[in-house]
JSON list of C-alpha atoms in Angstrom, two decimals:
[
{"chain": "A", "resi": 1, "resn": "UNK", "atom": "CA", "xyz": [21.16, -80.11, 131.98]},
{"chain": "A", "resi": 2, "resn": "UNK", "atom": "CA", "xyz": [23.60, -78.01, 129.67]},
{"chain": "A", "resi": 3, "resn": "UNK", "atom": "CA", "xyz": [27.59, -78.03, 130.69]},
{"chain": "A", "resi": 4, "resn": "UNK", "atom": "CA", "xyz": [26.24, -74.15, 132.67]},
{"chain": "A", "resi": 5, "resn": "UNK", "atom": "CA", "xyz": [28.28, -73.28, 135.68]},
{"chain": "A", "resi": 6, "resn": "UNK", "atom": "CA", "xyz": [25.63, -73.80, 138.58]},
{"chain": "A", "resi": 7, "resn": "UNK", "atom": "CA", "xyz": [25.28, -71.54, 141.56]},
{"chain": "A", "resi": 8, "resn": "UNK", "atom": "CA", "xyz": [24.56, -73.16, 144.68]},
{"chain": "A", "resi": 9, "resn": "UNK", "atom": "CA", "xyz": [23.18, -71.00, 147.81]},
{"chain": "A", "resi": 10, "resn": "UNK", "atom": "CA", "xyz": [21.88, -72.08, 151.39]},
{"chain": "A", "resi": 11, "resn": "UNK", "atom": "CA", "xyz": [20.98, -69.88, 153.49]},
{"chain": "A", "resi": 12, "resn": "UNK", "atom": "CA", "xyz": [19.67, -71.22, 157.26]},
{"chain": "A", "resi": 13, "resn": "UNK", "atom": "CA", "xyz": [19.84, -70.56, 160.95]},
{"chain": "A", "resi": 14, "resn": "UNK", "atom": "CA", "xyz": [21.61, -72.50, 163.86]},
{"chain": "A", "resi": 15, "resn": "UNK", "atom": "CA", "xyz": [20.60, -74.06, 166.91]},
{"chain": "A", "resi": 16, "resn": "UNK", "atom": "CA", "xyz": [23.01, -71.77, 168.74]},
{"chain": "A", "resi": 17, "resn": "UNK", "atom": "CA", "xyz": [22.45, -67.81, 168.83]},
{"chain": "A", "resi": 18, "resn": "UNK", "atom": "CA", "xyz": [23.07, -65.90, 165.89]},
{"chain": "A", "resi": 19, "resn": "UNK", "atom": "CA", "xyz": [26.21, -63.53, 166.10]},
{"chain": "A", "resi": 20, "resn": "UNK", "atom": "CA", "xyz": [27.71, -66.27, 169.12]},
{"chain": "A", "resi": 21, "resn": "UNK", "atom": "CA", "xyz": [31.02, -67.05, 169.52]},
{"chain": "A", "resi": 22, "resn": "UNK", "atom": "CA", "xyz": [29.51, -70.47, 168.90]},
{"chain": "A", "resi": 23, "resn": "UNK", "atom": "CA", "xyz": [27.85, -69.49, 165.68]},
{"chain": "A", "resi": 24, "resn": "UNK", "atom": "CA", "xyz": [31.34, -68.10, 163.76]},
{"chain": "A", "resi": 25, "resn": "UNK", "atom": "CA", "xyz": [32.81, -71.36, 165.04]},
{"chain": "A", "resi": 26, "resn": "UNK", "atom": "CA", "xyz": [30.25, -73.25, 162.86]},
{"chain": "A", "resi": 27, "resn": "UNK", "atom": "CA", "xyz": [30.91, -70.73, 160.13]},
{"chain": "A", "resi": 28, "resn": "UNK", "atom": "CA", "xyz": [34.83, -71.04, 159.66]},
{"chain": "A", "resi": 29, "resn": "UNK", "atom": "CA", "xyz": [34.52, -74.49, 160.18]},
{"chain": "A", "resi": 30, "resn": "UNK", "atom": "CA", "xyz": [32.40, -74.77, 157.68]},
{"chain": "A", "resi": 31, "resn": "UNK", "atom": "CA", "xyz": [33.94, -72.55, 155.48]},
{"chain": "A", "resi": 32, "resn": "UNK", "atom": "CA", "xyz": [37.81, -74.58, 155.64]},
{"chain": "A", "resi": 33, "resn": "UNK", "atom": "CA", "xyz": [35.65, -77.80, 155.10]},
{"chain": "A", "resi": 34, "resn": "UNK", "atom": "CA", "xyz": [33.44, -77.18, 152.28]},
{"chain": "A", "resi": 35, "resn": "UNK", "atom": "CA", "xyz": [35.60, -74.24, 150.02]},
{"chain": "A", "resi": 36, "resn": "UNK", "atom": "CA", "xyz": [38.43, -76.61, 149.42]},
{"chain": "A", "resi": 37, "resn": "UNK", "atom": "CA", "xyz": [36.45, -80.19, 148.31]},
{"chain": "A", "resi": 38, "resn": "UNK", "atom": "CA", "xyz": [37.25, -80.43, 144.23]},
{"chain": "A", "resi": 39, "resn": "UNK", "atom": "CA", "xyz": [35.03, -78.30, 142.34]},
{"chain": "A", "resi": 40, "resn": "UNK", "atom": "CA", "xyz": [33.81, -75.50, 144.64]},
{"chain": "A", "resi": 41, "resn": "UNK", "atom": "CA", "xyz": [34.51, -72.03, 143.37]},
{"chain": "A", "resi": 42, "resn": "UNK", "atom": "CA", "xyz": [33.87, -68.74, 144.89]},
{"chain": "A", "resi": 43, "resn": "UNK", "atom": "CA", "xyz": [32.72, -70.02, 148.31]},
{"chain": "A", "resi": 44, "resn": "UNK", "atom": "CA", "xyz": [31.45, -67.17, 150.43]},
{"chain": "A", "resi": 45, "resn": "UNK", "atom": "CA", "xyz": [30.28, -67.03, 154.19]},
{"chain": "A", "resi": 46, "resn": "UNK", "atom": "CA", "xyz": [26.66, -64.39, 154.47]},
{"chain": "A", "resi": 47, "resn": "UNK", "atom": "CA", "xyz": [25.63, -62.74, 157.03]},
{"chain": "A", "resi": 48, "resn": "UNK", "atom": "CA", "xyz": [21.71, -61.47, 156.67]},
{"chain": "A", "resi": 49, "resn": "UNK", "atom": "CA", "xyz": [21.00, -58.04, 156.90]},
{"chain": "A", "resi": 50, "resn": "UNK", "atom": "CA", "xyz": [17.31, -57.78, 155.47]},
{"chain": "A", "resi": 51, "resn": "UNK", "atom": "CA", "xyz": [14.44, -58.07, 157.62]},
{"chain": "A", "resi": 52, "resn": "UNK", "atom": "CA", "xyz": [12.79, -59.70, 154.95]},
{"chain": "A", "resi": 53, "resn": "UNK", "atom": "CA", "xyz": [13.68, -63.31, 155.79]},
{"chain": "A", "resi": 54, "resn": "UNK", "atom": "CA", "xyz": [13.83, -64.57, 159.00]},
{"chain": "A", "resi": 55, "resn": "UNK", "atom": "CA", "xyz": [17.72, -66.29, 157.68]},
{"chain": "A", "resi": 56, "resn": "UNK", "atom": "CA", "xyz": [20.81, -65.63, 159.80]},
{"chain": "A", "resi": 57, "resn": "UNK", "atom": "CA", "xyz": [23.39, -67.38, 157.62]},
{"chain": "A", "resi": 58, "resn": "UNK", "atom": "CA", "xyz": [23.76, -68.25, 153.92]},
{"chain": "A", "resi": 59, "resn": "UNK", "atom": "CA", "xyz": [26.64, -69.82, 151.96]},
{"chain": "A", "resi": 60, "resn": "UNK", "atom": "CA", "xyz": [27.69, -69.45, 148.33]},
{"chain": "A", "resi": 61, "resn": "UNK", "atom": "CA", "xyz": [29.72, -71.25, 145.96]},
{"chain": "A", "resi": 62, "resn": "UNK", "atom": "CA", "xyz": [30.14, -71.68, 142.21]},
{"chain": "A", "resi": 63, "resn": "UNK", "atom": "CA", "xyz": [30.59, -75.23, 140.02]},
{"chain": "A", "resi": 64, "resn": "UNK", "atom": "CA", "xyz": [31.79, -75.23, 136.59]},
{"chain": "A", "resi": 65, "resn": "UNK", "atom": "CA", "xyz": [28.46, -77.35, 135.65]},
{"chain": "A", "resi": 66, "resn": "UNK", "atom": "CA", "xyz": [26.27, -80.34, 137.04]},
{"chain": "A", "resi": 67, "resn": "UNK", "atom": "CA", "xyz": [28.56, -83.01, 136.75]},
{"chain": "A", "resi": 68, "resn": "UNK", "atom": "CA", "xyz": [31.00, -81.14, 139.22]},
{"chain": "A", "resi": 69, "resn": "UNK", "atom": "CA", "xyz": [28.31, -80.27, 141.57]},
{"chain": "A", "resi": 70, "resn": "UNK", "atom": "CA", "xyz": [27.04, -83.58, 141.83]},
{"chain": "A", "resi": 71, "resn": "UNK", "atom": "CA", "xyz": [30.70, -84.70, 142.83]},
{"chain": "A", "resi": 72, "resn": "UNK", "atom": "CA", "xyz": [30.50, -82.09, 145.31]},
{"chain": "A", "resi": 73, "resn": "UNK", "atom": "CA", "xyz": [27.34, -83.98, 146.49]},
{"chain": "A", "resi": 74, "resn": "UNK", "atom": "CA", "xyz": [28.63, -87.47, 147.13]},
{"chain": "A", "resi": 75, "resn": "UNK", "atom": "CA", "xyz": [32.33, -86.35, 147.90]},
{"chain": "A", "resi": 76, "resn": "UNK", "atom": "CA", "xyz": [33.25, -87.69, 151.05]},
{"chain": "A", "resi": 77, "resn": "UNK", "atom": "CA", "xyz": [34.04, -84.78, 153.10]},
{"chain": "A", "resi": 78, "resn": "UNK", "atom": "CA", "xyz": [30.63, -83.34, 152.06]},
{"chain": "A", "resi": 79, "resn": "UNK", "atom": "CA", "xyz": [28.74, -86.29, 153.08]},
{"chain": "A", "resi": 80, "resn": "UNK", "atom": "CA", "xyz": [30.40, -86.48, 156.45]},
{"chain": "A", "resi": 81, "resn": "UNK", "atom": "CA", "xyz": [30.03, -82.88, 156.62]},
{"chain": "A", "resi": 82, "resn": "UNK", "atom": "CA", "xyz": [26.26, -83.34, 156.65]},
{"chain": "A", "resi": 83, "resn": "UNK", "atom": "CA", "xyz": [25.95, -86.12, 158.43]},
{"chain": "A", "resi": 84, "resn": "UNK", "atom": "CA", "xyz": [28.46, -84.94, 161.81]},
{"chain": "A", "resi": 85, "resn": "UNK", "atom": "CA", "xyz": [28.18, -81.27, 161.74]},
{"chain": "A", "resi": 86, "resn": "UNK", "atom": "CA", "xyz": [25.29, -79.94, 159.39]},
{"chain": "A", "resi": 87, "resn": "UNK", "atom": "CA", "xyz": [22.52, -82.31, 161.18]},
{"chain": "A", "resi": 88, "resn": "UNK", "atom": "CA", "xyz": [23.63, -81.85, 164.21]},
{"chain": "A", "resi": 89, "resn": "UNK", "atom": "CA", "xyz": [24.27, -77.63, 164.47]},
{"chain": "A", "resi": 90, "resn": "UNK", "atom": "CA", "xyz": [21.78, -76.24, 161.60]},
{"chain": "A", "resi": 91, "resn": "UNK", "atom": "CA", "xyz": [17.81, -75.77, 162.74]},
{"chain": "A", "resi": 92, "resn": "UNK", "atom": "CA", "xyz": [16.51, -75.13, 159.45]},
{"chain": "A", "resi": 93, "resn": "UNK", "atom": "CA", "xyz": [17.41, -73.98, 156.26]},
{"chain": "A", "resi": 94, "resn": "UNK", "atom": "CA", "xyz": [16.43, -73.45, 152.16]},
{"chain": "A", "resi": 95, "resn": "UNK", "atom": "CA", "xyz": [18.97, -74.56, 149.28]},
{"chain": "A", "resi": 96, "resn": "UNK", "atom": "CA", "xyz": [18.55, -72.64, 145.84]},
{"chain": "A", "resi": 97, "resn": "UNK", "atom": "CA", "xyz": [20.37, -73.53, 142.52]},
{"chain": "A", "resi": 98, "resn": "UNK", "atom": "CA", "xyz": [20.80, -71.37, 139.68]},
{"chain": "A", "resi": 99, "resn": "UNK", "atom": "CA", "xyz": [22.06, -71.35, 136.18]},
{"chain": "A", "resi": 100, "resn": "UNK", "atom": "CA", "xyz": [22.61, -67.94, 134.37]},
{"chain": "A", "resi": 101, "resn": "UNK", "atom": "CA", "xyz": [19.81, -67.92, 131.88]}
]
């Protein structure tokens, strides 16, 4: 893949209700976890409002290109992220990557 900044975008629903006091816990923890590991830029906390999609939450963030993305990846707060609080909170979800084209 070319050095093209990547845009990363989950979007997925909790085991807890949407709009809970137990679902923006998950969200700012998330959010002062994942925006400051190296390499993350524009990190953004969404809230769905289409009835299109049957998503409550999404996130967004930015990397300058794949090899800072895939240090994202394997950087240790991410993987423990996934493996203590992602697993264990997040029902389902969809991940989408994009380069500008």
């Amino acid at each position: 893949m070319s050095a093209a900044r990547i845009q990363h975008k989950v979007i997925f629903n909790l085991k807890v209700e949407a709009g809970s006091e137990q679902a923006d816990q998950f969200l700012s923890k998330s959010k002062a976890i994942l925006e400051v590991i190296p390499g993350v830029y524009d990190f953004q906390v969404l809230r769905q409002v289409s009835s299109k999609n049957d998503y409550d939450y999404g996130f967004s963030m930015e990397f300058e290109d794949q090899a800072a993305y895939d240090a994202y990846n394997t950087h240790p707060a991410h993987v423990d992220y996934v493996e203590h609080i992602w697993k264990n909170e997040v029902v389902r979800f969809l991940e989408i990557d994009f380069t500008v084209v």
